[in-house]
Amino acid sequence: MVDHPDKYDYSRAKVPGPLTQEMEAKKLEKKRAQKAQRKQREQAQREERQRWEQEQGEKQRFAALSDREKRALAAERRLAAQLQDTSTTLANISRCWQCGESLLGRIPFHYLDFSFCSTACLQTHRRARASHT
Ligand SMILES: [Zn+2]
């Protein structure tokens, strides 16, 4: 049709139109675009699946933790949030009554209304109080 534009009555033969190189190129381009789109979709599905598997793994890992480990995890998250909050200054974080260690992001040990970084600090403090009285 391109080479012999007047040889046949193309409209009567219902030939849609000449397949020029430009059209071929366009068709190819369209195909390539579709292929790229499909690839993108597949990539997104793969990532979605990966996220889901990670979430499943995380779920199982968390469920297998002891209560203390779960609390530690929650405390860690709180710490991260607190550290991002610039209003938290070093002066107003709570500290171990015995050694002054920051209790930020830890699960403190308590007795009465004292808080400690470790059972060792708690016991030292308790012993010291006991010897006073
Ligand atoms: Zn301490």
PDB file of C-alpha atoms and ligand atoms in Angstrom:
ATOM      1  CA  MET A   1       0.000   0.000   0.000  1.00  0.00           C
ATOM      2  CA  VAL A   2       2.930   2.332   0.731  1.00  0.00           C
ATOM      3  CA  ASP A   3       4.796   1.305  -2.365  1.00  0.00           C
ATOM      4  CA  HIS A   4       1.760   1.224  -4.672  1.00  0.00           C
ATOM      5  CA  PRO A   5      -0.669   3.820  -3.373  1.00  0.00           C
ATOM      6  CA  ASP A   6      -2.881   3.752  -6.506  1.00  0.00           C
ATOM      7  CA  LYS A   7      -2.664   0.133  -7.559  1.00  0.00           C
ATOM      8  CA  TYR A   8      -5.731  -1.108  -5.649  1.00  0.00           C
ATOM      9  CA  ASP A   9      -8.872   0.381  -4.183  1.00  0.00           C
ATOM     10  CA  TYR A  10      -7.815   0.017  -0.595  1.00  0.00           C
ATOM     11  CA  SER A  11     -10.900   1.599   0.908  1.00  0.00           C
ATOM     12  CA  ARG A  12     -13.171  -0.874  -0.868  1.00  0.00           C
ATOM     13  CA  ALA A  13     -10.945  -3.727   0.210  1.00  0.00           C
ATOM     14  CA  LYS A  14     -11.227  -2.309   3.740  1.00  0.00           C
ATOM     15  CA  VAL A  15      -7.500  -2.218   4.266  1.00  0.00           C
ATOM     16  CA  PRO A  16      -7.175  -0.057   7.389  1.00  0.00           C
ATOM     17  CA  GLY A  17      -4.228   2.021   6.187  1.00  0.00           C
ATOM     18  CA  PRO A  18      -0.688   1.911   5.026  1.00  0.00           C
ATOM     19  CA  LEU A  19       1.739   0.280   7.414  1.00  0.00           C
ATOM     20  CA  THR A  20       4.453   2.843   7.236  1.00  0.00           C
ATOM     21  CA  GLN A  21       7.737   2.537   9.032  1.00  0.00           C
ATOM     22  CA  GLU A  22       6.547   5.265  11.355  1.00  0.00           C
ATOM     23  CA  MET A  23       3.487   3.232  12.264  1.00  0.00           C
ATOM     24  CA  GLU A  24       5.586   0.143  12.757  1.00  0.00           C
ATOM     25  CA  ALA A  25       7.858   2.111  15.031  1.00  0.00           C
ATOM     26  CA  LYS A  26       4.844   3.416  16.958  1.00  0.00           C
ATOM     27  CA  LYS A  27       3.451  -0.061  17.320  1.00  0.00           C
ATOM     28  CA  LEU A  28       6.790  -1.299  18.564  1.00  0.00           C
ATOM     29  CA  GLU A  29       7.013   1.586  20.975  1.00  0.00           C
ATOM     30  CA  LYS A  30       3.533   0.843  22.281  1.00  0.00           C
ATOM     31  CA  LYS A  31       4.477  -2.796  22.753  1.00  0.00           C
ATOM     32  CA  ARG A  32       7.611  -1.785  24.600  1.00  0.00           C
ATOM     33  CA  ALA A  33       5.617   0.574  26.818  1.00  0.00           C
ATOM     34  CA  GLN A  34       3.123  -2.181  27.618  1.00  0.00           C
ATOM     35  CA  LYS A  35       5.957  -4.551  28.401  1.00  0.00           C
ATOM     36  CA  ALA A  36       7.546  -1.968  30.694  1.00  0.00           C
ATOM     37  CA  GLN A  37       4.192  -1.431  32.385  1.00  0.00           C
ATOM     38  CA  ARG A  38       3.739  -5.139  32.895  1.00  0.00           C
ATOM     39  CA  LYS A  39       7.241  -5.368  34.323  1.00  0.00           C
ATOM     40  CA  GLN A  40       6.465  -2.505  36.687  1.00  0.00           C
ATOM     41  CA  ARG A  41       3.260  -4.202  37.817  1.00  0.00           C
ATOM     42  CA  GLU A  42       5.108  -7.455  38.425  1.00  0.00           C
ATOM     43  CA  GLN A  43       7.800  -5.612  40.348  1.00  0.00           C
ATOM     44  CA  ALA A  44       5.141  -3.937  42.514  1.00  0.00           C
ATOM     45  CA  GLN A  45       3.498  -7.296  43.174  1.00  0.00           C
ATOM     46  CA  ARG A  46       6.851  -8.799  44.112  1.00  0.00           C
ATOM     47  CA  GLU A  47       7.498  -5.945  46.536  1.00  0.00           C
ATOM     48  CA  GLU A  48       4.007  -6.266  47.974  1.00  0.00           C
ATOM     49  CA  ARG A  49       4.589  -9.980  48.504  1.00  0.00           C
ATOM     50  CA  GLN A  50       7.971  -9.316  50.091  1.00  0.00           C
ATOM     51  CA  ARG A  51       6.425  -6.802  52.508  1.00  0.00           C
ATOM     52  CA  TRP A  52       3.746  -9.299  53.390  1.00  0.00           C
ATOM     53  CA  GLU A  53       6.321 -12.036  54.064  1.00  0.00           C
ATOM     54  CA  GLN A  54       8.397  -9.646  56.149  1.00  0.00           C
ATOM     55  CA  GLU A  55       5.302  -8.749  58.142  1.00  0.00           C
ATOM     56  CA  GLN A  56       4.547 -12.432  58.712  1.00  0.00           C
ATOM     57  CA  GLY A  57       8.109 -13.008  59.888  1.00  0.00           C
ATOM     58  CA  GLU A  58       7.965  -9.975  62.140  1.00  0.00           C
ATOM     59  CA  LYS A  59       4.667 -11.159  63.578  1.00  0.00           C
ATOM     60  CA  GLN A  60       6.059 -14.585  64.418  1.00  0.00           C
ATOM     61  CA  ARG A  61       9.257 -13.129  65.830  1.00  0.00           C
ATOM     62  CA  PHE A  62       7.315 -10.751  68.042  1.00  0.00           C
ATOM     63  CA  ALA A  63       4.913 -13.446  69.218  1.00  0.00           C
ATOM     64  CA  ALA A  64       7.870 -15.636  70.201  1.00  0.00           C
ATOM     65  CA  LEU A  65       9.415 -12.926  72.399  1.00  0.00           C
ATOM     66  CA  SER A  66       9.073 -13.024  76.155  1.00  0.00           C
ATOM     67  CA  ASP A  67       6.957 -10.335  77.820  1.00  0.00           C
ATOM     68  CA  ARG A  68      10.099  -8.619  79.010  1.00  0.00           C
ATOM     69  CA  GLU A  69      11.545  -8.554  75.492  1.00  0.00           C
ATOM     70  CA  LYS A  70       8.289  -7.161  74.146  1.00  0.00           C
ATOM     71  CA  ARG A  71       8.350  -4.431  76.757  1.00  0.00           C
ATOM     72  CA  ALA A  72      11.975  -3.685  75.894  1.00  0.00           C
ATOM     73  CA  LEU A  73      11.022  -3.356  72.246  1.00  0.00           C
ATOM     74  CA  ALA A  74       8.206  -0.949  73.109  1.00  0.00           C
ATOM     75  CA  ALA A  75      10.597   1.030  75.314  1.00  0.00           C
ATOM     76  CA  GLU A  76      13.111   1.203  72.471  1.00  0.00           C
ATOM     77  CA  ARG A  77      10.449   2.599  70.210  1.00  0.00           C
ATOM     78  CA  ARG A  78       9.490   5.148  72.856  1.00  0.00           C
ATOM     79  CA  LEU A  79      13.139   6.106  73.192  1.00  0.00           C
ATOM     80  CA  ALA A  80      13.478   6.647  69.459  1.00  0.00           C
ATOM     81  CA  ALA A  81      10.376   8.842  69.547  1.00  0.00           C
ATOM     82  CA  GLN A  82      11.667  10.740  72.559  1.00  0.00           C
ATOM     83  CA  LEU A  83      15.042  11.330  70.954  1.00  0.00           C
ATOM     84  CA  GLN A  84      13.296  12.805  67.933  1.00  0.00           C
ATOM     85  CA  ASP A  85      11.357  15.089  70.226  1.00  0.00           C
ATOM     86  CA  THR A  86      13.854  17.881  70.791  1.00  0.00           C
ATOM     87  CA  SER A  87      12.021  19.071  73.883  1.00  0.00           C
ATOM     88  CA  THR A  88      13.531  16.116  75.743  1.00  0.00           C
ATOM     89  CA  THR A  89      16.624  17.583  77.329  1.00  0.00           C
ATOM     90  CA  LEU A  90      19.239  15.664  79.229  1.00  0.00           C
ATOM     91  CA  ALA A  91      18.160  17.382  82.443  1.00  0.00           C
ATOM     92  CA  ASN A  92      14.604  16.117  82.569  1.00  0.00           C
ATOM     93  CA  ILE A  93      14.997  12.462  81.669  1.00  0.00           C
ATOM     94  CA  SER A  94      14.472  10.040  84.531  1.00  0.00           C
ATOM     95  CA  ARG A  95      17.594   8.429  85.930  1.00  0.00           C
ATOM     96  CA  CYS A  96      18.609   5.506  88.080  1.00  0.00           C
ATOM     97  CA  TRP A  97      18.354   6.517  91.754  1.00  0.00           C
ATOM     98  CA  GLN A  98      21.562   4.700  92.497  1.00  0.00           C
ATOM     99  CA  CYS A  99      24.049   5.411  89.706  1.00  0.00           C
ATOM    100  CA  GLY A 100      22.330   8.161  87.728  1.00  0.00           C
ATOM    101  CA  GLU A 101      22.215   6.141  84.522  1.00  0.00           C
ATOM    102  CA  SER A 102      19.550   7.397  82.107  1.00  0.00           C
ATOM    103  CA  LEU A 103      16.401   5.279  82.204  1.00  0.00           C
ATOM    104  CA  LEU A 104      15.358   6.511  78.786  1.00  0.00           C
ATOM    105  CA  GLY A 105      14.462   3.559  76.634  1.00  0.00           C
ATOM    106  CA  ARG A 106      14.933   1.083  79.470  1.00  0.00           C
ATOM    107  CA  ILE A 107      12.535  -0.849  81.616  1.00  0.00           C
ATOM    108  CA  PRO A 108      13.423   0.432  85.058  1.00  0.00           C
ATOM    109  CA  PHE A 109      13.385  -1.765  88.140  1.00  0.00           C
ATOM    110  CA  HIS A 110      11.176  -0.353  90.873  1.00  0.00           C
ATOM    111  CA  TYR A 111      10.772  -0.611  94.579  1.00  0.00           C
ATOM    112  CA  LEU A 112       8.693   1.845  96.583  1.00  0.00           C
ATOM    113  CA  ASP A 113       8.806   4.902  94.326  1.00  0.00           C
ATOM    114  CA  PHE A 114      12.439   4.503  93.333  1.00  0.00           C
ATOM    115  CA  SER A 115      13.556   3.504  89.856  1.00  0.00           C
ATOM    116  CA  PHE A 116      16.812   1.800  88.939  1.00  0.00           C
ATOM    117  CA  CYS A 117      18.695   0.798  85.806  1.00  0.00           C
ATOM    118  CA  SER A 118      19.489  -2.674  87.150  1.00  0.00           C
ATOM    119  CA  THR A 119      18.668  -5.047  89.975  1.00  0.00           C
ATOM    120  CA  ALA A 120      22.225  -4.495  91.254  1.00  0.00           C
ATOM    121  CA  CYS A 121      21.546  -0.759  91.681  1.00  0.00           C
ATOM    122  CA  LEU A 122      18.186  -1.508  93.283  1.00  0.00           C
ATOM    123  CA  GLN A 123      19.749  -3.884  95.804  1.00  0.00           C
ATOM    124  CA  THR A 124      22.616  -1.521  96.616  1.00  0.00           C
ATOM    125  CA  HIS A 125      20.117   1.267  97.256  1.00  0.00           C
ATOM    126  CA  ARG A 126      17.899  -0.988  99.340  1.00  0.00           C
ATOM    127  CA  ARG A 127      20.832  -2.230 101.433  1.00  0.00           C
ATOM    128  CA  ALA A 128      22.039   1.332 101.988  1.00  0.00           C
ATOM    129  CA  ARG A 129      18.596   2.360 103.194  1.00  0.00           C
ATOM    130  CA  ALA A 130      18.322  -0.679 105.418  1.00  0.00           C
ATOM    131  CA  SER A 131      21.635   0.123 107.115  1.00  0.00           C
ATOM    132  CA  HIS A 132      20.468   3.686 107.756  1.00  0.00           C
ATOM    133  CA  THR A 133      17.399   2.612 109.667  1.00  0.00           C
TER     134      THR A 133
HETATM  135 ZN    ZN B   1      21.921   2.247  88.129  1.00  0.00          ZN
END
